[in-house]
Amino acid sequence: FEALKCSWSNDITYTVMQKNSKLDISIAGLKKRKGAPVRIDELGKMERMPQIWQGGDLCDLEDEHEFYADVPTPLHCSKSNTYSDNVAVVEFGRKIRFYYLFRPQIYEDLPGVLKEKLDLDPKDVDVLLFNDGQDETIKENSNLLDIFSASGAWQRRLLWPYWSFKETQLRDIGRWFGADNPWITSKPDGHACMPGPPDDEVNLL
């Protein structure tokens, strides 16, 4: 999702992220939950983000603060940890909108999250995109599966072959461009680095 927003940021016309979420989505945080499902009240308030691309192009400037002059740094240029894109929306050119939900299998009330946090009626979904087995979560929710099947979204679902990017890189160049942050003890990590494979994915998408 981050690669999608960053790669096509000049075309964004609307984006929403959650603020002040109580949910710790890190590996350590999820382990502490011991499999307890995530309740809706643990998620943050959904807030529309400022449209920083309106009125100029940050790419033409050496310093983002030059663009904003005397006004405060916009929210999603700041280093605040109060915002999270684990539940988020982004729209491009007022024509196509992506609704993103990280690990849908962890939520106690998935239909409720779609409605209350993403303001999304499942009947309005055109295409479903899964990249790591999340389609199994939909299969286990008969209500959502019935809705997506009736609308045709289930038949149009895309099973994104994330791991094939890794396999292809290992086959063709003998290495994987995985994350290599200082705290990772076994590099490269299975998660891809940015820039890197995530950018290839969104370009292909």
mmCIF file with all atom_site columns, C-alpha atoms in Angstrom:
data_model
loop_
_atom_site.group_PDB
_atom_site.id
_atom_site.type_symbol
_atom_site.label_atom_id
_atom_site.label_alt_id
_atom_site.label_comp_id
_atom_site.label_asym_id
_atom_site.label_entity_id
_atom_site.label_seq_id
_atom_site.pdbx_PDB_ins_code
_atom_site.Cartn_x
_atom_site.Cartn_y
_atom_site.Cartn_z
_atom_site.occupancy
_atom_site.B_iso_or_equiv
_atom_site.pdbx_formal_charge
_atom_site.auth_seq_id
_atom_site.auth_comp_id
_atom_site.auth_asym_id
_atom_site.auth_atom_id
_atom_site.pdbx_PDB_model_num
ATOM 1   C CA . PHE A 1 1   ? 0.000   0.000   0.000   1.00 0.00 ? 1   PHE A CA 1
ATOM 2   C CA . GLU A 1 2   ? 2.852   2.393   0.843   1.00 0.00 ? 2   GLU A CA 1
ATOM 3   C CA . ALA A 1 3   ? 4.541   1.679   -2.479  1.00 0.00 ? 3   ALA A CA 1
ATOM 4   C CA . LEU A 1 4   ? 1.236   2.334   -4.239  1.00 0.00 ? 4   LEU A CA 1
ATOM 5   C CA . LYS A 1 5   ? 0.815   5.730   -2.570  1.00 0.00 ? 5   LYS A CA 1
ATOM 6   C CA . CYS A 1 6   ? 4.444   6.763   -3.025  1.00 0.00 ? 6   CYS A CA 1
ATOM 7   C CA . SER A 1 7   ? 4.748   5.657   -6.642  1.00 0.00 ? 7   SER A CA 1
ATOM 8   C CA . TRP A 1 8   ? 1.639   7.512   -7.788  1.00 0.00 ? 8   TRP A CA 1
ATOM 9   C CA . SER A 1 9   ? 1.498   10.317  -5.225  1.00 0.00 ? 9   SER A CA 1
ATOM 10  C CA . ASN A 1 10  ? 1.092   13.027  -7.857  1.00 0.00 ? 10  ASN A CA 1
ATOM 11  C CA . ASP A 1 11  ? -2.222  11.470  -8.886  1.00 0.00 ? 11  ASP A CA 1
ATOM 12  C CA . ILE A 1 12  ? -3.752  11.114  -5.411  1.00 0.00 ? 12  ILE A CA 1
ATOM 13  C CA . THR A 1 13  ? -7.040  12.963  -4.990  1.00 0.00 ? 13  THR A CA 1
ATOM 14  C CA . TYR A 1 14  ? -8.182  11.474  -1.677  1.00 0.00 ? 14  TYR A CA 1
ATOM 15  C CA . THR A 1 15  ? -6.636  9.471   1.147   1.00 0.00 ? 15  THR A CA 1
ATOM 16  C CA . VAL A 1 16  ? -7.733  8.397   4.620   1.00 0.00 ? 16  VAL A CA 1
ATOM 17  C CA . MET A 1 17  ? -5.705  6.844   7.432   1.00 0.00 ? 17  MET A CA 1
ATOM 18  C CA . GLN A 1 18  ? -6.411  5.895   11.020  1.00 0.00 ? 18  GLN A CA 1
ATOM 19  C CA . LYS A 1 19  ? -5.227  8.057   13.905  1.00 0.00 ? 19  LYS A CA 1
ATOM 20  C CA . ASN A 1 20  ? -4.346  7.015   17.454  1.00 0.00 ? 20  ASN A CA 1
ATOM 21  C CA . SER A 1 21  ? -4.922  3.305   16.954  1.00 0.00 ? 21  SER A CA 1
ATOM 22  C CA . LYS A 1 22  ? -4.593  1.206   20.103  1.00 0.00 ? 22  LYS A CA 1
ATOM 23  C CA . LEU A 1 23  ? -3.498  -1.771  18.027  1.00 0.00 ? 23  LEU A CA 1
ATOM 24  C CA . ASP A 1 24  ? 0.186   -2.706  17.964  1.00 0.00 ? 24  ASP A CA 1
ATOM 25  C CA . ILE A 1 25  ? 0.506   -4.392  14.584  1.00 0.00 ? 25  ILE A CA 1
ATOM 26  C CA . SER A 1 26  ? 4.194   -5.289  15.025  1.00 0.00 ? 26  SER A CA 1
ATOM 27  C CA . ILE A 1 27  ? 5.273   -8.923  15.271  1.00 0.00 ? 27  ILE A CA 1
ATOM 28  C CA . ALA A 1 28  ? 5.930   -8.472  18.990  1.00 0.00 ? 28  ALA A CA 1
ATOM 29  C CA . GLY A 1 29  ? 2.567   -6.773  19.486  1.00 0.00 ? 29  GLY A CA 1
ATOM 30  C CA . LEU A 1 30  ? 0.669   -9.536  17.723  1.00 0.00 ? 30  LEU A CA 1
ATOM 31  C CA . LYS A 1 31  ? 2.486   -12.188 19.753  1.00 0.00 ? 31  LYS A CA 1
ATOM 32  C CA . LYS A 1 32  ? 1.363   -10.507 22.968  1.00 0.00 ? 32  LYS A CA 1
ATOM 33  C CA . ARG A 1 33  ? -2.241  -10.854 21.831  1.00 0.00 ? 33  ARG A CA 1
ATOM 34  C CA . LYS A 1 34  ? -1.860  -14.644 21.744  1.00 0.00 ? 34  LYS A CA 1
ATOM 35  C CA . GLY A 1 35  ? -4.347  -14.903 18.916  1.00 0.00 ? 35  GLY A CA 1
ATOM 36  C CA . ALA A 1 36  ? -6.998  -12.649 20.458  1.00 0.00 ? 36  ALA A CA 1
ATOM 37  C CA . PRO A 1 37  ? -9.063  -11.076 17.635  1.00 0.00 ? 37  PRO A CA 1
ATOM 38  C CA . VAL A 1 38  ? -8.881  -7.319  17.102  1.00 0.00 ? 38  VAL A CA 1
ATOM 39  C CA . ARG A 1 39  ? -11.972 -5.383  18.138  1.00 0.00 ? 39  ARG A CA 1
ATOM 40  C CA . ILE A 1 40  ? -13.199 -2.362  16.189  1.00 0.00 ? 40  ILE A CA 1
ATOM 41  C CA . ASP A 1 41  ? -12.771 -0.109  19.229  1.00 0.00 ? 41  ASP A CA 1
ATOM 42  C CA . GLU A 1 42  ? -9.026  -0.824  19.171  1.00 0.00 ? 42  GLU A CA 1
ATOM 43  C CA . LEU A 1 43  ? -8.694  0.866   15.793  1.00 0.00 ? 43  LEU A CA 1
ATOM 44  C CA . GLY A 1 44  ? -8.097  4.574   15.425  1.00 0.00 ? 44  GLY A CA 1
ATOM 45  C CA . LYS A 1 45  ? -10.370 7.274   14.120  1.00 0.00 ? 45  LYS A CA 1
ATOM 46  C CA . MET A 1 46  ? -10.301 7.493   10.345  1.00 0.00 ? 46  MET A CA 1
ATOM 47  C CA . GLU A 1 47  ? -9.043  10.880  9.241   1.00 0.00 ? 47  GLU A CA 1
ATOM 48  C CA . ARG A 1 48  ? -8.664  12.433  5.817   1.00 0.00 ? 48  ARG A CA 1
ATOM 49  C CA . MET A 1 49  ? -5.085  13.434  5.168   1.00 0.00 ? 49  MET A CA 1
ATOM 50  C CA . PRO A 1 50  ? -3.987  16.798  3.721   1.00 0.00 ? 50  PRO A CA 1
ATOM 51  C CA . GLN A 1 51  ? -3.463  16.773  -0.025  1.00 0.00 ? 51  GLN A CA 1
ATOM 52  C CA . ILE A 1 52  ? 0.180   17.871  -0.120  1.00 0.00 ? 52  ILE A CA 1
ATOM 53  C CA . TRP A 1 53  ? 0.460   17.468  -3.894  1.00 0.00 ? 53  TRP A CA 1
ATOM 54  C CA . GLN A 1 54  ? -1.983  20.266  -4.620  1.00 0.00 ? 54  GLN A CA 1
ATOM 55  C CA . GLY A 1 55  ? -0.327  23.519  -5.559  1.00 0.00 ? 55  GLY A CA 1
ATOM 56  C CA . GLY A 1 56  ? 3.184   22.329  -6.330  1.00 0.00 ? 56  GLY A CA 1
ATOM 57  C CA . ASP A 1 57  ? 5.552   19.449  -6.772  1.00 0.00 ? 57  ASP A CA 1
ATOM 58  C CA . LEU A 1 58  ? 7.818   18.469  -3.886  1.00 0.00 ? 58  LEU A CA 1
ATOM 59  C CA . CYS A 1 59  ? 10.073  16.617  -6.301  1.00 0.00 ? 59  CYS A CA 1
ATOM 60  C CA . ASP A 1 60  ? 11.306  19.941  -7.710  1.00 0.00 ? 60  ASP A CA 1
ATOM 61  C CA . LEU A 1 61  ? 12.481  21.193  -4.325  1.00 0.00 ? 61  LEU A CA 1
ATOM 62  C CA . GLU A 1 62  ? 15.531  20.396  -2.249  1.00 0.00 ? 62  GLU A CA 1
ATOM 63  C CA . ASP A 1 63  ? 13.656  20.705  1.020   1.00 0.00 ? 63  ASP A CA 1
ATOM 64  C CA . GLU A 1 64  ? 9.971   19.974  1.662   1.00 0.00 ? 64  GLU A CA 1
ATOM 65  C CA . HIS A 1 65  ? 9.898   22.886  4.126   1.00 0.00 ? 65  HIS A CA 1
ATOM 66  C CA . GLU A 1 66  ? 10.732  25.227  1.225   1.00 0.00 ? 66  GLU A CA 1
ATOM 67  C CA . PHE A 1 67  ? 7.398   24.256  -0.294  1.00 0.00 ? 67  PHE A CA 1
ATOM 68  C CA . TYR A 1 68  ? 5.419   24.918  2.856   1.00 0.00 ? 68  TYR A CA 1
ATOM 69  C CA . ALA A 1 69  ? 7.324   28.052  3.899   1.00 0.00 ? 69  ALA A CA 1
ATOM 70  C CA . ASP A 1 70  ? 5.823   29.293  7.167   1.00 0.00 ? 70  ASP A CA 1
ATOM 71  C CA . VAL A 1 71  ? 3.027   26.737  7.530   1.00 0.00 ? 71  VAL A CA 1
ATOM 72  C CA . PRO A 1 72  ? 3.383   23.619  9.713   1.00 0.00 ? 72  PRO A CA 1
ATOM 73  C CA . THR A 1 73  ? 4.707   20.438  8.159   1.00 0.00 ? 73  THR A CA 1
ATOM 74  C CA . PRO A 1 74  ? 1.724   18.448  6.812   1.00 0.00 ? 74  PRO A CA 1
ATOM 75  C CA . LEU A 1 75  ? 0.637   15.437  8.810   1.00 0.00 ? 75  LEU A CA 1
ATOM 76  C CA . HIS A 1 76  ? 1.924   12.753  6.497   1.00 0.00 ? 76  HIS A CA 1
ATOM 77  C CA . CYS A 1 77  ? 5.257   14.524  6.050   1.00 0.00 ? 77  CYS A CA 1
ATOM 78  C CA . SER A 1 78  ? 5.809   14.559  9.807   1.00 0.00 ? 78  SER A CA 1
ATOM 79  C CA . LYS A 1 79  ? 7.406   11.762  11.796  1.00 0.00 ? 79  LYS A CA 1
ATOM 80  C CA . SER A 1 80  ? 4.419   11.384  14.088  1.00 0.00 ? 80  SER A CA 1
ATOM 81  C CA . ASN A 1 81  ? 3.499   7.835   15.048  1.00 0.00 ? 81  ASN A CA 1
ATOM 82  C CA . THR A 1 82  ? -0.142  8.730   15.608  1.00 0.00 ? 82  THR A CA 1
ATOM 83  C CA . TYR A 1 83  ? -1.140  7.755   12.059  1.00 0.00 ? 83  TYR A CA 1
ATOM 84  C CA . SER A 1 84  ? -1.264  4.265   10.625  1.00 0.00 ? 84  SER A CA 1
ATOM 85  C CA . ASP A 1 85  ? -2.026  2.941   7.154   1.00 0.00 ? 85  ASP A CA 1
ATOM 86  C CA . ASN A 1 86  ? -2.884  -0.592  8.294   1.00 0.00 ? 86  ASN A CA 1
ATOM 87  C CA . VAL A 1 87  ? -6.472  0.433   7.588   1.00 0.00 ? 87  VAL A CA 1
ATOM 88  C CA . ALA A 1 88  ? -6.532  3.051   4.847   1.00 0.00 ? 88  ALA A CA 1
ATOM 89  C CA . VAL A 1 89  ? -7.986  4.379   1.602   1.00 0.00 ? 89  VAL A CA 1
ATOM 90  C CA . VAL A 1 90  ? -6.343  6.055   -1.370  1.00 0.00 ? 90  VAL A CA 1
ATOM 91  C CA . GLU A 1 91  ? -7.933  7.427   -4.534  1.00 0.00 ? 91  GLU A CA 1
ATOM 92  C CA . PHE A 1 92  ? -6.194  8.326   -7.793  1.00 0.00 ? 92  PHE A CA 1
ATOM 93  C CA . GLY A 1 93  ? -7.475  10.874  -10.301 1.00 0.00 ? 93  GLY A CA 1
ATOM 94  C CA . ARG A 1 94  ? -10.989 10.708  -8.846  1.00 0.00 ? 94  ARG A CA 1
ATOM 95  C CA . LYS A 1 95  ? -11.388 7.521   -10.905 1.00 0.00 ? 95  LYS A CA 1
ATOM 96  C CA . ILE A 1 96  ? -10.043 4.550   -8.960  1.00 0.00 ? 96  ILE A CA 1
ATOM 97  C CA . ARG A 1 97  ? -10.025 3.945   -5.228  1.00 0.00 ? 97  ARG A CA 1
ATOM 98  C CA . PHE A 1 98  ? -8.121  1.322   -3.224  1.00 0.00 ? 98  PHE A CA 1
ATOM 99  C CA . TYR A 1 99  ? -9.314  0.184   0.213   1.00 0.00 ? 99  TYR A CA 1
ATOM 100 C CA . TYR A 1 100 ? -6.509  -1.445  2.189   1.00 0.00 ? 100 TYR A CA 1
ATOM 101 C CA . LEU A 1 101 ? -6.763  -3.726  5.195   1.00 0.00 ? 101 LEU A CA 1
ATOM 102 C CA . PHE A 1 102 ? -3.632  -5.339  6.613   1.00 0.00 ? 102 PHE A CA 1
ATOM 103 C CA . ARG A 1 103 ? -4.154  -8.959  7.701   1.00 0.00 ? 103 ARG A CA 1
ATOM 104 C CA . PRO A 1 104 ? -7.965  -9.111  7.542   1.00 0.00 ? 104 PRO A CA 1
ATOM 105 C CA . GLN A 1 105 ? -7.896  -12.441 9.379   1.00 0.00 ? 105 GLN A CA 1
ATOM 106 C CA . ILE A 1 106 ? -7.060  -10.768 12.713  1.00 0.00 ? 106 ILE A CA 1
ATOM 107 C CA . TYR A 1 107 ? -10.322 -8.804  13.031  1.00 0.00 ? 107 TYR A CA 1
ATOM 108 C CA . GLU A 1 108 ? -13.213 -9.939  15.184  1.00 0.00 ? 108 GLU A CA 1
ATOM 109 C CA . ASP A 1 109 ? -15.818 -8.268  12.959  1.00 0.00 ? 109 ASP A CA 1
ATOM 110 C CA . LEU A 1 110 ? -14.472 -7.919  9.434   1.00 0.00 ? 110 LEU A CA 1
ATOM 111 C CA . PRO A 1 111 ? -17.739 -6.638  7.887   1.00 0.00 ? 111 PRO A CA 1
ATOM 112 C CA . GLY A 1 112 ? -17.912 -4.077  10.708  1.00 0.00 ? 112 GLY A CA 1
ATOM 113 C CA . VAL A 1 113 ? -14.411 -2.835  9.960   1.00 0.00 ? 113 VAL A CA 1
ATOM 114 C CA . LEU A 1 114 ? -15.294 -2.397  6.293   1.00 0.00 ? 114 LEU A CA 1
ATOM 115 C CA . LYS A 1 115 ? -18.409 -0.428  7.177   1.00 0.00 ? 115 LYS A CA 1
ATOM 116 C CA . GLU A 1 116 ? -17.316 1.619   10.194  1.00 0.00 ? 116 GLU A CA 1
ATOM 117 C CA . LYS A 1 117 ? -13.669 2.293   9.379   1.00 0.00 ? 117 LYS A CA 1
ATOM 118 C CA . LEU A 1 118 ? -13.426 2.173   5.603   1.00 0.00 ? 118 LEU A CA 1
ATOM 119 C CA . ASP A 1 119 ? -16.972 3.447   4.980   1.00 0.00 ? 119 ASP A CA 1
ATOM 120 C CA . LEU A 1 120 ? -17.238 0.674   2.408   1.00 0.00 ? 120 LEU A CA 1
ATOM 121 C CA . ASP A 1 121 ? -20.292 -1.315  1.395   1.00 0.00 ? 121 ASP A CA 1
ATOM 122 C CA . PRO A 1 122 ? -19.022 -4.731  0.210   1.00 0.00 ? 122 PRO A CA 1
ATOM 123 C CA . LYS A 1 123 ? -21.597 -4.597  -2.574  1.00 0.00 ? 123 LYS A CA 1
ATOM 124 C CA . ASP A 1 124 ? -19.681 -1.687  -4.123  1.00 0.00 ? 124 ASP A CA 1
ATOM 125 C CA . VAL A 1 125 ? -16.373 -3.578  -4.450  1.00 0.00 ? 125 VAL A CA 1
ATOM 126 C CA . ASP A 1 126 ? -15.352 -4.157  -8.066  1.00 0.00 ? 126 ASP A CA 1
ATOM 127 C CA . VAL A 1 127 ? -12.200 -6.259  -7.653  1.00 0.00 ? 127 VAL A CA 1
ATOM 128 C CA . LEU A 1 128 ? -10.584 -8.065  -4.720  1.00 0.00 ? 128 LEU A CA 1
ATOM 129 C CA . LEU A 1 129 ? -6.794  -8.244  -4.506  1.00 0.00 ? 129 LEU A CA 1
ATOM 130 C CA . PHE A 1 130 ? -5.041  -10.716 -2.195  1.00 0.00 ? 130 PHE A CA 1
ATOM 131 C CA . ASN A 1 131 ? -1.292  -11.192 -1.856  1.00 0.00 ? 131 ASN A CA 1
ATOM 132 C CA . ASP A 1 132 ? -0.777  -13.666 0.979   1.00 0.00 ? 132 ASP A CA 1
ATOM 133 C CA . GLY A 1 133 ? -3.688  -16.065 1.368   1.00 0.00 ? 133 GLY A CA 1
ATOM 134 C CA . GLN A 1 134 ? -6.212  -13.503 2.649   1.00 0.00 ? 134 GLN A CA 1
ATOM 135 C CA . ASP A 1 135 ? -8.824  -14.973 0.308   1.00 0.00 ? 135 ASP A CA 1
ATOM 136 C CA . GLU A 1 136 ? -9.155  -17.847 2.778   1.00 0.00 ? 136 GLU A CA 1
ATOM 137 C CA . THR A 1 137 ? -10.441 -15.327 5.336   1.00 0.00 ? 137 THR A CA 1
ATOM 138 C CA . ILE A 1 138 ? -13.237 -14.324 2.964   1.00 0.00 ? 138 ILE A CA 1
ATOM 139 C CA . LYS A 1 139 ? -14.120 -17.961 2.331   1.00 0.00 ? 139 LYS A CA 1
ATOM 140 C CA . GLU A 1 140 ? -14.621 -18.398 6.086   1.00 0.00 ? 140 GLU A CA 1
ATOM 141 C CA . ASN A 1 141 ? -17.048 -15.456 6.223   1.00 0.00 ? 141 ASN A CA 1
ATOM 142 C CA . SER A 1 142 ? -20.137 -16.753 4.433   1.00 0.00 ? 142 SER A CA 1
ATOM 143 C CA . ASN A 1 143 ? -21.895 -13.373 4.510   1.00 0.00 ? 143 ASN A CA 1
ATOM 144 C CA . LEU A 1 144 ? -19.051 -11.541 2.755   1.00 0.00 ? 144 LEU A CA 1
ATOM 145 C CA . LEU A 1 145 ? -18.471 -14.413 0.356   1.00 0.00 ? 145 LEU A CA 1
ATOM 146 C CA . ASP A 1 146 ? -22.149 -14.362 -0.664  1.00 0.00 ? 146 ASP A CA 1
ATOM 147 C CA . ILE A 1 147 ? -22.035 -10.588 -1.235  1.00 0.00 ? 147 ILE A CA 1
ATOM 148 C CA . PHE A 1 148 ? -18.820 -10.692 -3.266  1.00 0.00 ? 148 PHE A CA 1
ATOM 149 C CA . SER A 1 149 ? -20.068 -13.667 -5.278  1.00 0.00 ? 149 SER A CA 1
ATOM 150 C CA . ALA A 1 150 ? -23.365 -11.943 -6.077  1.00 0.00 ? 150 ALA A CA 1
ATOM 151 C CA . SER A 1 151 ? -21.606 -8.774  -7.255  1.00 0.00 ? 151 SER A CA 1
ATOM 152 C CA . GLY A 1 152 ? -19.003 -10.646 -9.289  1.00 0.00 ? 152 GLY A CA 1
ATOM 153 C CA . ALA A 1 153 ? -16.094 -9.269  -7.241  1.00 0.00 ? 153 ALA A CA 1
ATOM 154 C CA . TRP A 1 154 ? -15.190 -12.764 -6.050  1.00 0.00 ? 154 TRP A CA 1
ATOM 155 C CA . GLN A 1 155 ? -15.040 -14.065 -9.603  1.00 0.00 ? 155 GLN A CA 1
ATOM 156 C CA . ARG A 1 156 ? -12.781 -11.124 -10.532 1.00 0.00 ? 156 ARG A CA 1
ATOM 157 C CA . ARG A 1 157 ? -10.458 -11.583 -7.542  1.00 0.00 ? 157 ARG A CA 1
ATOM 158 C CA . LEU A 1 158 ? -6.720  -11.375 -8.119  1.00 0.00 ? 158 LEU A CA 1
ATOM 159 C CA . LEU A 1 159 ? -4.350  -13.649 -6.204  1.00 0.00 ? 159 LEU A CA 1
ATOM 160 C CA . TRP A 1 160 ? -1.183  -11.603 -6.243  1.00 0.00 ? 160 TRP A CA 1
ATOM 161 C CA . PRO A 1 161 ? 1.879   -13.901 -6.452  1.00 0.00 ? 161 PRO A CA 1
ATOM 162 C CA . TYR A 1 162 ? 4.063   -11.976 -4.003  1.00 0.00 ? 162 TYR A CA 1
ATOM 163 C CA . TRP A 1 163 ? 6.514   -14.806 -3.424  1.00 0.00 ? 163 TRP A CA 1
ATOM 164 C CA . SER A 1 164 ? 7.040   -15.286 -7.151  1.00 0.00 ? 164 SER A CA 1
ATOM 165 C CA . PHE A 1 165 ? 8.880   -11.946 -7.150  1.00 0.00 ? 165 PHE A CA 1
ATOM 166 C CA . LYS A 1 166 ? 11.351  -13.419 -4.674  1.00 0.00 ? 166 LYS A CA 1
ATOM 167 C CA . GLU A 1 167 ? 11.678  -16.681 -6.567  1.00 0.00 ? 167 GLU A CA 1
ATOM 168 C CA . THR A 1 168 ? 12.230  -14.851 -9.859  1.00 0.00 ? 168 THR A CA 1
ATOM 169 C CA . GLN A 1 169 ? 14.954  -12.637 -8.393  1.00 0.00 ? 169 GLN A CA 1
ATOM 170 C CA . LEU A 1 170 ? 16.747  -15.586 -6.826  1.00 0.00 ? 170 LEU A CA 1
ATOM 171 C CA . ARG A 1 171 ? 16.563  -17.488 -10.114 1.00 0.00 ? 171 ARG A CA 1
ATOM 172 C CA . ASP A 1 172 ? 17.728  -14.652 -12.369 1.00 0.00 ? 172 ASP A CA 1
ATOM 173 C CA . ILE A 1 173 ? 20.269  -12.714 -10.296 1.00 0.00 ? 173 ILE A CA 1
ATOM 174 C CA . GLY A 1 174 ? 21.000  -14.971 -7.357  1.00 0.00 ? 174 GLY A CA 1
ATOM 175 C CA . ARG A 1 175 ? 19.828  -12.652 -4.586  1.00 0.00 ? 175 ARG A CA 1
ATOM 176 C CA . TRP A 1 176 ? 16.680  -11.223 -3.044  1.00 0.00 ? 176 TRP A CA 1
ATOM 177 C CA . PHE A 1 177 ? 16.256  -7.522  -2.378  1.00 0.00 ? 177 PHE A CA 1
ATOM 178 C CA . GLY A 1 178 ? 14.781  -8.032  1.059   1.00 0.00 ? 178 GLY A CA 1
ATOM 179 C CA . ALA A 1 179 ? 14.726  -5.576  3.939   1.00 0.00 ? 179 ALA A CA 1
ATOM 180 C CA . ASP A 1 180 ? 18.129  -5.145  5.585   1.00 0.00 ? 180 ASP A CA 1
ATOM 181 C CA . ASN A 1 181 ? 17.388  -2.759  8.449   1.00 0.00 ? 181 ASN A CA 1
ATOM 182 C CA . PRO A 1 182 ? 20.094  -2.674  11.166  1.00 0.00 ? 182 PRO A CA 1
ATOM 183 C CA . TRP A 1 183 ? 17.984  -4.645  13.662  1.00 0.00 ? 183 TRP A CA 1
ATOM 184 C CA . ILE A 1 184 ? 17.407  -7.572  11.285  1.00 0.00 ? 184 ILE A CA 1
ATOM 185 C CA . THR A 1 185 ? 19.745  -10.360 12.327  1.00 0.00 ? 185 THR A CA 1
ATOM 186 C CA . SER A 1 186 ? 19.255  -12.588 9.301   1.00 0.00 ? 186 SER A CA 1
ATOM 187 C CA . LYS A 1 187 ? 19.504  -10.494 6.145   1.00 0.00 ? 187 LYS A CA 1
ATOM 188 C CA . PRO A 1 188 ? 17.874  -10.122 3.747   1.00 0.00 ? 188 PRO A CA 1
ATOM 189 C CA . ASP A 1 189 ? 14.493  -10.447 5.413   1.00 0.00 ? 189 ASP A CA 1
ATOM 190 C CA . GLY A 1 190 ? 11.586  -12.154 3.652   1.00 0.00 ? 190 GLY A CA 1
ATOM 191 C CA . HIS A 1 191 ? 9.861   -8.757  3.505   1.00 0.00 ? 191 HIS A CA 1
ATOM 192 C CA . ALA A 1 192 ? 10.918  -6.755  0.480   1.00 0.00 ? 192 ALA A CA 1
ATOM 193 C CA . CYS A 1 193 ? 12.796  -3.475  0.819   1.00 0.00 ? 193 CYS A CA 1
ATOM 194 C CA . MET A 1 194 ? 11.627  -0.150  -0.580  1.00 0.00 ? 194 MET A CA 1
ATOM 195 C CA . PRO A 1 195 ? 12.497  0.978   -3.152  1.00 0.00 ? 195 PRO A CA 1
ATOM 196 C CA . GLY A 1 196 ? 12.499  -2.486  -4.631  1.00 0.00 ? 196 GLY A CA 1
ATOM 197 C CA . PRO A 1 197 ? 10.022  -5.306  -5.296  1.00 0.00 ? 197 PRO A CA 1
ATOM 198 C CA . PRO A 1 198 ? 6.988   -3.434  -3.867  1.00 0.00 ? 198 PRO A CA 1
ATOM 199 C CA . ASP A 1 199 ? 7.537   -0.774  -6.530  1.00 0.00 ? 199 ASP A CA 1
ATOM 200 C CA . ASP A 1 200 ? 7.738   -3.485  -9.202  1.00 0.00 ? 200 ASP A CA 1
ATOM 201 C CA . GLU A 1 201 ? 4.468   -4.872  -7.899  1.00 0.00 ? 201 GLU A CA 1
ATOM 202 C CA . VAL A 1 202 ? 2.529   -1.612  -8.104  1.00 0.00 ? 202 VAL A CA 1
ATOM 203 C CA . ASN A 1 203 ? 3.949   -0.860  -11.532 1.00 0.00 ? 203 ASN A CA 1
ATOM 204 C CA . LEU A 1 204 ? 2.749   -4.241  -12.751 1.00 0.00 ? 204 LEU A CA 1
ATOM 205 C CA . LEU A 1 205 ? -0.614  -3.727  -11.055 1.00 0.00 ? 205 LEU A CA 1
#
